[in-house]
Each structure stands twice: as C-alpha cells, then as structure tokens.
PDB file of C-alpha atoms in Angstrom:
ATOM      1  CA  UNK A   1      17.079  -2.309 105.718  1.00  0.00           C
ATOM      2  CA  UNK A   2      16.254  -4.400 108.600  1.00  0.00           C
ATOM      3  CA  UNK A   3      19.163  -6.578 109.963  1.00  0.00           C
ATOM      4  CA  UNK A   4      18.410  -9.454 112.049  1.00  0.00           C
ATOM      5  CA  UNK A   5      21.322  -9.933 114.699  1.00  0.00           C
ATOM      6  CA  UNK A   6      21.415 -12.983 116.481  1.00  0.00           C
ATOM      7  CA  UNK A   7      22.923 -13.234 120.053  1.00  0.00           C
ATOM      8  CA  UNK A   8      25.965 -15.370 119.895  1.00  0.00           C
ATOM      9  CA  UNK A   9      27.107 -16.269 123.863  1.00  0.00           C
ATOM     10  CA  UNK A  10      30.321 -17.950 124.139  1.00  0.00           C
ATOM     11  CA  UNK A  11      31.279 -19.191 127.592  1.00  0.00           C
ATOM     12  CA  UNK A  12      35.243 -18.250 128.384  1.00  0.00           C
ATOM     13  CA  UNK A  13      37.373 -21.015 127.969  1.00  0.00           C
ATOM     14  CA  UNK A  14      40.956 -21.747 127.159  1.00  0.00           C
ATOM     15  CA  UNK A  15      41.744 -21.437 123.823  1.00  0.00           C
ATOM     16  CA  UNK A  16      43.724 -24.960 124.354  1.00  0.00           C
ATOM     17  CA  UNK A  17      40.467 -26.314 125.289  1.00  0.00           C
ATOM     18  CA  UNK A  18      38.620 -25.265 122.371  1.00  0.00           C
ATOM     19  CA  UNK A  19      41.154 -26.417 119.996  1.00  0.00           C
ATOM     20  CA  UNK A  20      41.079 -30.045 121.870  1.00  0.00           C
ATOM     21  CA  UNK A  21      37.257 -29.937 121.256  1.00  0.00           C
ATOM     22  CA  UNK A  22      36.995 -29.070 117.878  1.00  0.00           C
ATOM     23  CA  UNK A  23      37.162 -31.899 115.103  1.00  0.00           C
ATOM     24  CA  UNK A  24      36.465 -32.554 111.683  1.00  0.00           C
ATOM     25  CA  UNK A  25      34.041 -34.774 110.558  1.00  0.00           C
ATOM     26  CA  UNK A  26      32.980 -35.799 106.722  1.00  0.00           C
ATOM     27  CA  UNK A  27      29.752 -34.018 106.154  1.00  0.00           C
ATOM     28  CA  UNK A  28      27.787 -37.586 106.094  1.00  0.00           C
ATOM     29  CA  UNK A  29      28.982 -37.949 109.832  1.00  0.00           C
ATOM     30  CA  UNK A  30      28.315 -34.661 110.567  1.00  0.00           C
ATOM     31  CA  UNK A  31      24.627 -34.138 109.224  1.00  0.00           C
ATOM     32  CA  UNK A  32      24.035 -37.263 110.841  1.00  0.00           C
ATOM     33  CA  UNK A  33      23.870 -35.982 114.505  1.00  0.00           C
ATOM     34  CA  UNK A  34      21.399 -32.834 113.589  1.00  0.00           C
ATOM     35  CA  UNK A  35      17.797 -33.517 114.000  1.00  0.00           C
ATOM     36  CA  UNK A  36      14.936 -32.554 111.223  1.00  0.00           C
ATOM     37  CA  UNK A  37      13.203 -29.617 112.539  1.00  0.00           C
ATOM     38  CA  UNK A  38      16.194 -28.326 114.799  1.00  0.00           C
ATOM     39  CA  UNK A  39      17.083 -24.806 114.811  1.00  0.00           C
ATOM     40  CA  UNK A  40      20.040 -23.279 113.277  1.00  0.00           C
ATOM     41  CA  UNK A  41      21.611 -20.030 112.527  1.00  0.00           C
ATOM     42  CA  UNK A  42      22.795 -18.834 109.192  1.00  0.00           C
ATOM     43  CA  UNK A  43      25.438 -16.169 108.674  1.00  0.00           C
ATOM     44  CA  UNK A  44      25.426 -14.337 104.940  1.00  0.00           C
ATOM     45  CA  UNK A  45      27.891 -12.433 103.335  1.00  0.00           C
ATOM     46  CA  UNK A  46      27.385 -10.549  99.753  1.00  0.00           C
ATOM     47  CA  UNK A  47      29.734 -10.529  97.316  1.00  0.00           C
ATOM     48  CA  UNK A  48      30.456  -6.599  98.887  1.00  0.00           C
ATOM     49  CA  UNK A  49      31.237  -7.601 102.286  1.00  0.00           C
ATOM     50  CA  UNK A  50      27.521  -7.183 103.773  1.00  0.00           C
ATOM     51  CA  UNK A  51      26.242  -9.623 106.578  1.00  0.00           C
ATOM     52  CA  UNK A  52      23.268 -11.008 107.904  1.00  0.00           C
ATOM     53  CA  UNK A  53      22.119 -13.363 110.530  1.00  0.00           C
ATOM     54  CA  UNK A  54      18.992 -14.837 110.628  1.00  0.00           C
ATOM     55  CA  UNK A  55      17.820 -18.209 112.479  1.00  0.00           C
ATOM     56  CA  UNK A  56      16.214 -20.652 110.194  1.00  0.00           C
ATOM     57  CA  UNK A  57      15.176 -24.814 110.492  1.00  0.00           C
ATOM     58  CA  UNK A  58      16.950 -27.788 109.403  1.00  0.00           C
ATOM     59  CA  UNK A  59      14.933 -30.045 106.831  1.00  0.00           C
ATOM     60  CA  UNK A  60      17.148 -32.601 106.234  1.00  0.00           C
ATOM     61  CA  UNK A  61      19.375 -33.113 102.804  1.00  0.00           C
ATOM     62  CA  UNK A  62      18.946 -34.225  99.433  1.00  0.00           C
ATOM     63  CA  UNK A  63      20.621 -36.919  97.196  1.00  0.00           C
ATOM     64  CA  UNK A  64      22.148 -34.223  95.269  1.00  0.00           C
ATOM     65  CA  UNK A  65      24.164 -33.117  97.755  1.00  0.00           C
ATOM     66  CA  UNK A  66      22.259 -30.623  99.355  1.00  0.00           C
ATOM     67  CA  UNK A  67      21.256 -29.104 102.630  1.00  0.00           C
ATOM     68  CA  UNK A  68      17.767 -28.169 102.511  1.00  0.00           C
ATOM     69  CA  UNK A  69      16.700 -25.085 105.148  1.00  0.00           C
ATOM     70  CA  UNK A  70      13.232 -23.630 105.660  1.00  0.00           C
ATOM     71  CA  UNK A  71      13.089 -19.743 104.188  1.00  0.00           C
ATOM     72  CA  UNK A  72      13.200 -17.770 107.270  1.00  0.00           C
ATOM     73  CA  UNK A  73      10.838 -15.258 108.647  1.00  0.00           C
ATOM     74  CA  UNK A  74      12.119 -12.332 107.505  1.00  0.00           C
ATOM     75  CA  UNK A  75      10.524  -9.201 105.373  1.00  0.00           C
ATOM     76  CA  UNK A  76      10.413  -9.482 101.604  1.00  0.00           C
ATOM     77  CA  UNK A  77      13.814  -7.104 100.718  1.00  0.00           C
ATOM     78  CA  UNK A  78      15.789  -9.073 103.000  1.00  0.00           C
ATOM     79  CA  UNK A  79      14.715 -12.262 101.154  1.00  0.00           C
ATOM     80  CA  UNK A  80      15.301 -10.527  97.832  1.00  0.00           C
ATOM     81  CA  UNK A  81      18.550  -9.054  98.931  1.00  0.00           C
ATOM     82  CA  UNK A  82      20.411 -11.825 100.560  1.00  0.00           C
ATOM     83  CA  UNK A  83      19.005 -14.833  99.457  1.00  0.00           C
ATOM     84  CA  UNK A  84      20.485 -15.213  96.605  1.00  0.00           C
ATOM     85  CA  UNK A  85      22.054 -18.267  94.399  1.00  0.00           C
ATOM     86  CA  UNK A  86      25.968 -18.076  95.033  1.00  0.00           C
ATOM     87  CA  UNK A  87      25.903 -15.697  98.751  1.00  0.00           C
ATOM     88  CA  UNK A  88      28.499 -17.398 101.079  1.00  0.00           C
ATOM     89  CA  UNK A  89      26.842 -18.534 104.200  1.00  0.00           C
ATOM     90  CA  UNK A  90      28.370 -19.363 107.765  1.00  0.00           C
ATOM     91  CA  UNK A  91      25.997 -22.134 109.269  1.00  0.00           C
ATOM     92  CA  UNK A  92      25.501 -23.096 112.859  1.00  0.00           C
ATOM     93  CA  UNK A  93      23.507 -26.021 113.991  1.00  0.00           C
ATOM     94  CA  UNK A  94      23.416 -27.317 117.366  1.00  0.00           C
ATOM     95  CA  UNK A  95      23.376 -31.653 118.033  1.00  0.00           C
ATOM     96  CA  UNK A  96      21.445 -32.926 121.487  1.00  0.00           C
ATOM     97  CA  UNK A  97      23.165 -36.081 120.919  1.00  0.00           C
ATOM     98  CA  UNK A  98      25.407 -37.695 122.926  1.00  0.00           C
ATOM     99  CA  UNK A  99      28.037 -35.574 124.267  1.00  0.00           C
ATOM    100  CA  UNK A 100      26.195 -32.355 122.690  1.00  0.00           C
ATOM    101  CA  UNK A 101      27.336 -30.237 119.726  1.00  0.00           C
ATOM    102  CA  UNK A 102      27.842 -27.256 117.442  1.00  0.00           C
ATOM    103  CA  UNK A 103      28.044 -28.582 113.885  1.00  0.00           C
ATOM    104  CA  UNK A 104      29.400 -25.680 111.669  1.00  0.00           C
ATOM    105  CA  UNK A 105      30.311 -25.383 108.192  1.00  0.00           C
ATOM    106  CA  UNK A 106      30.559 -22.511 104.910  1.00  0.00           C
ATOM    107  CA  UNK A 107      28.082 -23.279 102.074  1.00  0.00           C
ATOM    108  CA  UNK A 108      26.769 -21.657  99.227  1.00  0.00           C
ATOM    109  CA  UNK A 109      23.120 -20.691  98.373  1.00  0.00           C
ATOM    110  CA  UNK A 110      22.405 -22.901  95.225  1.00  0.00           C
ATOM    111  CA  UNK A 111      18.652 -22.362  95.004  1.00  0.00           C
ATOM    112  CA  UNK A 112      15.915 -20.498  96.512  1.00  0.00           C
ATOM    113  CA  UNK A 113      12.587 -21.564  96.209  1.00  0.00           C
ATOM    114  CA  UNK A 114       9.070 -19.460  97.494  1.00  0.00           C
ATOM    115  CA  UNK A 115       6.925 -21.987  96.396  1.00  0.00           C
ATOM    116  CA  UNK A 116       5.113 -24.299  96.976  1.00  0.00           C
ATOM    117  CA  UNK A 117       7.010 -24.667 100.176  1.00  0.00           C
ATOM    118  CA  UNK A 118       9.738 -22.204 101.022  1.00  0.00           C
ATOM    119  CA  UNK A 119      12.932 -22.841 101.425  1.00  0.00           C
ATOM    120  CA  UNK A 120      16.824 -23.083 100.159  1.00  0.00           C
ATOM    121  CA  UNK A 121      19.205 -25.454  98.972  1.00  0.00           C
ATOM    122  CA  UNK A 122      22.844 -25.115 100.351  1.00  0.00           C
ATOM    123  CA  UNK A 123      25.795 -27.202  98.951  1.00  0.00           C
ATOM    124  CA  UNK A 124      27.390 -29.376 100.935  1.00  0.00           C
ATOM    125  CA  UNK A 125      31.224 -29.050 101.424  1.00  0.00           C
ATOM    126  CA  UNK A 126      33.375 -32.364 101.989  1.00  0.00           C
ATOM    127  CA  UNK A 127      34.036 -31.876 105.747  1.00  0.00           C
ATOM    128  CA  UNK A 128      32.409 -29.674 108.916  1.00  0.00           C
ATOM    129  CA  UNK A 129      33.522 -28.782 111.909  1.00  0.00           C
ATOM    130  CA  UNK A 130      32.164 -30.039 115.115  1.00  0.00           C
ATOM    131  CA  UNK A 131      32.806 -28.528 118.658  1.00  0.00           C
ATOM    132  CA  UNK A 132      32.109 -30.738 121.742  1.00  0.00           C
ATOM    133  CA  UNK A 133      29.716 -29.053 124.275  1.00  0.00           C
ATOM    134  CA  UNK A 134      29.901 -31.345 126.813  1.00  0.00           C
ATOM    135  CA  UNK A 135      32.463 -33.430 128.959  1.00  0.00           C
ATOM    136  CA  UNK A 136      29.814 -35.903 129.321  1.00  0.00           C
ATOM    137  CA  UNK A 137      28.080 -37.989 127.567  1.00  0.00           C
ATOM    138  CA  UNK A 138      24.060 -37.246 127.603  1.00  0.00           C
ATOM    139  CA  UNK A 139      22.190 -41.148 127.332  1.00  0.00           C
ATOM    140  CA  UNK A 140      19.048 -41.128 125.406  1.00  0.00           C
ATOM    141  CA  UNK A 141      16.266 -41.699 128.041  1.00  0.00           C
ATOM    142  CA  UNK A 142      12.275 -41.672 127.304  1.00  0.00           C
ATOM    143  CA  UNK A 143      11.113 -40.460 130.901  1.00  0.00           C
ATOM    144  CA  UNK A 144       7.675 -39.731 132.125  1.00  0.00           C
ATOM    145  CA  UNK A 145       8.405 -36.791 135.004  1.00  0.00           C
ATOM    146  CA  UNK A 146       6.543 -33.228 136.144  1.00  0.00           C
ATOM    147  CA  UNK A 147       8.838 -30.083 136.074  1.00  0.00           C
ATOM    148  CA  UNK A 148       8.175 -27.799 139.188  1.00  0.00           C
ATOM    149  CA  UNK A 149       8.442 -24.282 139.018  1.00  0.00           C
ATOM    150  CA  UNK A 150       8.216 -21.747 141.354  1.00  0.00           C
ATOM    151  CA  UNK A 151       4.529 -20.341 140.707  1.00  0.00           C
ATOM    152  CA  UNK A 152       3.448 -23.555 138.274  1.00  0.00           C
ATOM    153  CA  UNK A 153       3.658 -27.161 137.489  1.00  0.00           C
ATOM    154  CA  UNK A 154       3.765 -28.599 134.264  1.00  0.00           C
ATOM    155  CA  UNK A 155       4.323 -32.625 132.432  1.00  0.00           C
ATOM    156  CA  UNK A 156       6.743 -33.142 130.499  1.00  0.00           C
ATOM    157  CA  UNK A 157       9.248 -35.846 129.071  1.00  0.00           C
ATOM    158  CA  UNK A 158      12.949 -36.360 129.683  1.00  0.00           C
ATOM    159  CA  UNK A 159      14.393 -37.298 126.482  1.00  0.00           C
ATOM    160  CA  UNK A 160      18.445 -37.460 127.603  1.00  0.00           C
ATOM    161  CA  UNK A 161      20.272 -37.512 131.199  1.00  0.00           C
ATOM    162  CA  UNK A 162      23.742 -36.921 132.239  1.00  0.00           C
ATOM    163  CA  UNK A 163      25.185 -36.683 136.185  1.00  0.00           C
ATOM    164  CA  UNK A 164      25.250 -33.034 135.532  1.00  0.00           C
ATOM    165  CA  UNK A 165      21.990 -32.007 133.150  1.00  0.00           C
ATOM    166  CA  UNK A 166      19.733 -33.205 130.644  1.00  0.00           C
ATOM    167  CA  UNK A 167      17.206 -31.850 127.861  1.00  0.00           C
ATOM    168  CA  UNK A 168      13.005 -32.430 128.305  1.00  0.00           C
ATOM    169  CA  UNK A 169      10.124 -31.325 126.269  1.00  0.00           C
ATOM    170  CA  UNK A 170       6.782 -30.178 126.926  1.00  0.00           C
ATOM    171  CA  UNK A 171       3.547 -29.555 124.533  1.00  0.00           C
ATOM    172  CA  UNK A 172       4.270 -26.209 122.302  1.00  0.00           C
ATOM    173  CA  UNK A 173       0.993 -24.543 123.523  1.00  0.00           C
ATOM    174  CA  UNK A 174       2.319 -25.268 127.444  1.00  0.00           C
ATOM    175  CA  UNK A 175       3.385 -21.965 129.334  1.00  0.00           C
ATOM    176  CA  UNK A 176       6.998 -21.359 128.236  1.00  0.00           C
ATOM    177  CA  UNK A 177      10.430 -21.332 130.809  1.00  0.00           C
ATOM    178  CA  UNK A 178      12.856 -18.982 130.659  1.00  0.00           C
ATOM    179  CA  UNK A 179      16.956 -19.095 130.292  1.00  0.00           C
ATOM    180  CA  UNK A 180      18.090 -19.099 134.408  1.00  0.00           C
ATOM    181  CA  UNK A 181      14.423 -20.685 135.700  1.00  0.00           C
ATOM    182  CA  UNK A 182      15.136 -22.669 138.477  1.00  0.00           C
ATOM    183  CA  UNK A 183      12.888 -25.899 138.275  1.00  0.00           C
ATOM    184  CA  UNK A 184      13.010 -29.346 139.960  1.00  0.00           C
ATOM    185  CA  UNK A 185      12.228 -32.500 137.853  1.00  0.00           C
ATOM    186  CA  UNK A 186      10.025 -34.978 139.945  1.00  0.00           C
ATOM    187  CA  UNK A 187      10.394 -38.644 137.545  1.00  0.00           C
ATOM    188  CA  UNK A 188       7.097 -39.993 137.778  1.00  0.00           C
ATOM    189  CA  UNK A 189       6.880 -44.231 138.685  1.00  0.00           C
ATOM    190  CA  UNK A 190       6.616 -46.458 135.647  1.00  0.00           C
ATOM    191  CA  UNK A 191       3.791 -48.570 135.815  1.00  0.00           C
ATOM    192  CA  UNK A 192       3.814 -51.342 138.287  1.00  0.00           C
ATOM    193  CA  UNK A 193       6.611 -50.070 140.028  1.00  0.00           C
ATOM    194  CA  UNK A 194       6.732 -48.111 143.134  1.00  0.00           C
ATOM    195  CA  UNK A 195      10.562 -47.139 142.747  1.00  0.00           C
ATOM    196  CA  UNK A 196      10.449 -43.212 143.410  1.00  0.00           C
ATOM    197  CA  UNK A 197      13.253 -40.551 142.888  1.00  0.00           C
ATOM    198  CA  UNK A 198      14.744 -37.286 144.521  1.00  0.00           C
ATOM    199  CA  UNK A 199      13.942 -34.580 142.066  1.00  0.00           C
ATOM    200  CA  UNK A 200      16.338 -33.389 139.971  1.00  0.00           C
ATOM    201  CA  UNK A 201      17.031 -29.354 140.485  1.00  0.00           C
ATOM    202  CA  UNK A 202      18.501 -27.023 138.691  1.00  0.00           C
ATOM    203  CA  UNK A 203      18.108 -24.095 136.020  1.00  0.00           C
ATOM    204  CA  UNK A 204      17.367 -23.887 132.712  1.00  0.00           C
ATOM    205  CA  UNK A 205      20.550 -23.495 130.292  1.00  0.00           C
ATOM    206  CA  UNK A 206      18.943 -23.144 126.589  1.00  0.00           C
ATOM    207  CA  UNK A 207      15.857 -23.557 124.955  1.00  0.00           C
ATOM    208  CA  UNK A 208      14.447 -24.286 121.317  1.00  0.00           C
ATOM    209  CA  UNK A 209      10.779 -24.608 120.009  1.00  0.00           C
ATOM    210  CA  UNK A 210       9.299 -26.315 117.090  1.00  0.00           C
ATOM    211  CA  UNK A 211       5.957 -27.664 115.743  1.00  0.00           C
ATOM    212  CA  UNK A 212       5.871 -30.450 118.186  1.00  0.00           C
ATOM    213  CA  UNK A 213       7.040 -29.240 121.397  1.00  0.00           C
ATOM    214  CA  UNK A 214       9.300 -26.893 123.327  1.00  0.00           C
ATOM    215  CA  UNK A 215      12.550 -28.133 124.686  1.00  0.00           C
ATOM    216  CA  UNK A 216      14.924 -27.349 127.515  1.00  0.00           C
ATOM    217  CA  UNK A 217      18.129 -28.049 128.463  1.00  0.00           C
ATOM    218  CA  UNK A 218      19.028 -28.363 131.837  1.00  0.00           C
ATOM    219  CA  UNK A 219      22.268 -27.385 134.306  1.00  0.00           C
ATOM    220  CA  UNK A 220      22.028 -29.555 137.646  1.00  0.00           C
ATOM    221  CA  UNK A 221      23.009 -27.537 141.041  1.00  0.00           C
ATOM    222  CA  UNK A 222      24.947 -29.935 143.605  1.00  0.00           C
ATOM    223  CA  UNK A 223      22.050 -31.965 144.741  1.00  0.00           C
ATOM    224  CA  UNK A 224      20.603 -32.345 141.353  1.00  0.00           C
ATOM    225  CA  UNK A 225      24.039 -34.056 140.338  1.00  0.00           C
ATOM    226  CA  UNK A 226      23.568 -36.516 143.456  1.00  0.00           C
ATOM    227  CA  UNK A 227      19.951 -37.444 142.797  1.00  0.00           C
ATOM    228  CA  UNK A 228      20.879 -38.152 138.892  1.00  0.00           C
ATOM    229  CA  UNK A 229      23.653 -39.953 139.464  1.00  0.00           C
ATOM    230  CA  UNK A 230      21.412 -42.359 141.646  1.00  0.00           C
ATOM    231  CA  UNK A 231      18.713 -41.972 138.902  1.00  0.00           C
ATOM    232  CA  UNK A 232      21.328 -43.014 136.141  1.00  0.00           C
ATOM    233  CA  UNK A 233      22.276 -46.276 138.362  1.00  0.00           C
ATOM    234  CA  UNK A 234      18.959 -47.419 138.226  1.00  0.00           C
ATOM    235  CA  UNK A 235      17.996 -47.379 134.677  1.00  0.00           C
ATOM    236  CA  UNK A 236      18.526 -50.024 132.454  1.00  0.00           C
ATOM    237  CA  UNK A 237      19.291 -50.366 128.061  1.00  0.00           C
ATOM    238  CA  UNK A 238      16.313 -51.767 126.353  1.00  0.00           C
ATOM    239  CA  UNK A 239      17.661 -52.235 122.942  1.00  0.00           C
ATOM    240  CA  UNK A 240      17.691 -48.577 121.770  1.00  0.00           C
ATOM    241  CA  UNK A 241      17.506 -46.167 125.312  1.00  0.00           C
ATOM    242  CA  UNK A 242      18.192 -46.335 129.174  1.00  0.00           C
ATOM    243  CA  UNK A 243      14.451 -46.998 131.009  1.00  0.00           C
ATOM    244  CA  UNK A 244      13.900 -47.492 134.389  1.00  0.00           C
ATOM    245  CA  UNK A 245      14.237 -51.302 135.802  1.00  0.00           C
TER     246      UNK A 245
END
C-alpha cells in the first residue's frame, strides 16, 4: 500500500516559547482565520494503530457542525482503506492572517462522499489549538509590485506586509519559485502618484497553490527590513486594508 508522508519542518525553539504561543480558541474563532481553498494536512489513524498523511483543501463548514475537506488525490485502496466514517484524524491548517498561524485540532471522519463532488465531512470538536507563527503582526495590503528573480521577472500582488516579510501571489499558470529563491519585490506607483520604493529583498520561506493563483511567503534579509519599514510608514487604512497615500 502506498503511504503518502508529508514533510513536517519544525524550526528549533524553546519549548517555553512554544508553550507561550500556543492557545486555545473555540472552534468558531478558530475556523474563522482559515481561508476556503487553503491547504491543509490530515493525519489518520485506524482503529489498529495505522497512519497516514495526506494533504487535502479546506472547503469551509456546514451548519451541522461540520468541517467539509476536498477528497484528496490519492489511489483508490487508500481512499477505501482510510477514509472511513469514525477514523481519528490529526488536522493541520495553516492561517495568513494577522500574526500567522497553525490551527490544529482531532476530528472524526463522519461521512465520505465520491459523488457528485468529492469530499468528507469531519466533526467539529468544541475547542482547537492555535500556534502563533509570527512575532509580528502581517497588515492586509492589496499591492500592485513585480518580483525579480535572478534569470526572470514576473507581476504579482502583495496581499500582507510586515517589517520583516510578507505573502504575494501570482497567476497559477506563471513559472513557479522555489523554497530559498532569493527575489526582490519592486512596488509598482499607484496611479497618479510618482511615490517610488526600494525593493524589498529577500527569499522565499513557503509556498501554497490553488485554482486561482500561487502564493509565497516571504523572509526579508537586512535591507529588505529597512525598505519595508519605510514602505509600511507610508501606507495608509482605507476602511478594510493599508494602501499607499
């Protein structure tokens, strides 16, 4: 039988740390800050002891309480074998919002469906856990910029900025970055205005892709920090993000 493993990197860190980072949320708040479409990982265990990790996508939930997850891609016997009403499951989601992070939780399968459109219902327990990722706050931005690589350039969007990173997207069908590209994000002038910006360098951290588009997250070296801090100074709330003034 074919069993998927899924990389799992965890960065060092005090175990003090972690503890101060972890909360627990009701499952309401919690849901709240993943995304429909967003990636997550799944980790089943049979009645017998038996795992299996697989990554999957977040639908969203339904008014019965449940968490509804596209079937992943996987080959027929694994489908049959662990996907089954009442397996345990281990669930990892990660949250771009805000200060960034890992929403995880234990579920049950209650339903599996292969048709019309396939996918599974997990219950919902009363709380999750969720573990900060970053010690800043990321602000929800909606800017126009060009990421520079070293052989190609490419537009894209900056959809939240911090003094040390942020996440962008470009079109799915775009040529794809790789995990420790170094790039440089040039923000292009909004219209009428002739204010221009030092790029923003640095190398990418983690990536996802969907239907829509690919996204990036971003790590800023020392003078990336410098030119985003002056970037951040000169943006301005419009009711629902930071744009530029």
């Amino acid at each position: 039988m074919n069993i998927q493993a899924v990389a799992n990197q965890d960065k060092s860190s005090p175990l003090a740390e972690k503890e101060r980072n972890v909360s627990t949320l009701i499952s309401t708040d919690a849901l709240a800050m993943l995304e429909h479409g967003g990636e997550l990982t799944m980790g089943i265990t049979t009645p017998v002891g038996t795992t299996f990790r697989c990554k999957s996508t977040f639908i969203g939930t339904h008014s019965t309480n449940l968490v509804l997850v596209e079937l992943p891609k996987i080959s027929d016997d694994d489908l049959d074998f662990f996907f089954q009403s009442g397996f345990w499951t281990a669930v990892r989601a990660i949250s771009h919002r805000g200060e960034g992070a890992i929403v995880h939780f234990r579920s049950q399968i209650e339903h599996v469906f292969a048709e019309p459109v396939p996918m599974v219902a997990l219950t919902i327990p009363h709380t999750m856990q969720v573990t900060q990722l970053r010690k800043e706050p990321r602000y929800d931005v909606n800017l126009d910029a060009r990421v520079n690589a070293s052989t190609y350039k490419l537009d894209c969007q900056i959809r939240d900025l911090s003094k040390s990173g942020c996440c962008f997207i470009t079109a799915p069908l775009s040529r794809a970055f790789q995990i420790g590209d170094e790039i440089a994000l040039e923000i292009k002038p909004s219209m009428g205005k002739s204010n221009n910006f030092e790029p923003l360098f640095g190398k990418i951290c983690n990536l996802q892709s969907s239907l829509h588009y690919a996204r990036y997250g971003v790590q800023f070296d020392e003078a990336g920090t410098t030119n985003a801090k002056h970037l951040l100074a000169n943006l301005k709330f419009d009711g629902s993000k930071l744009t530029l003034r």
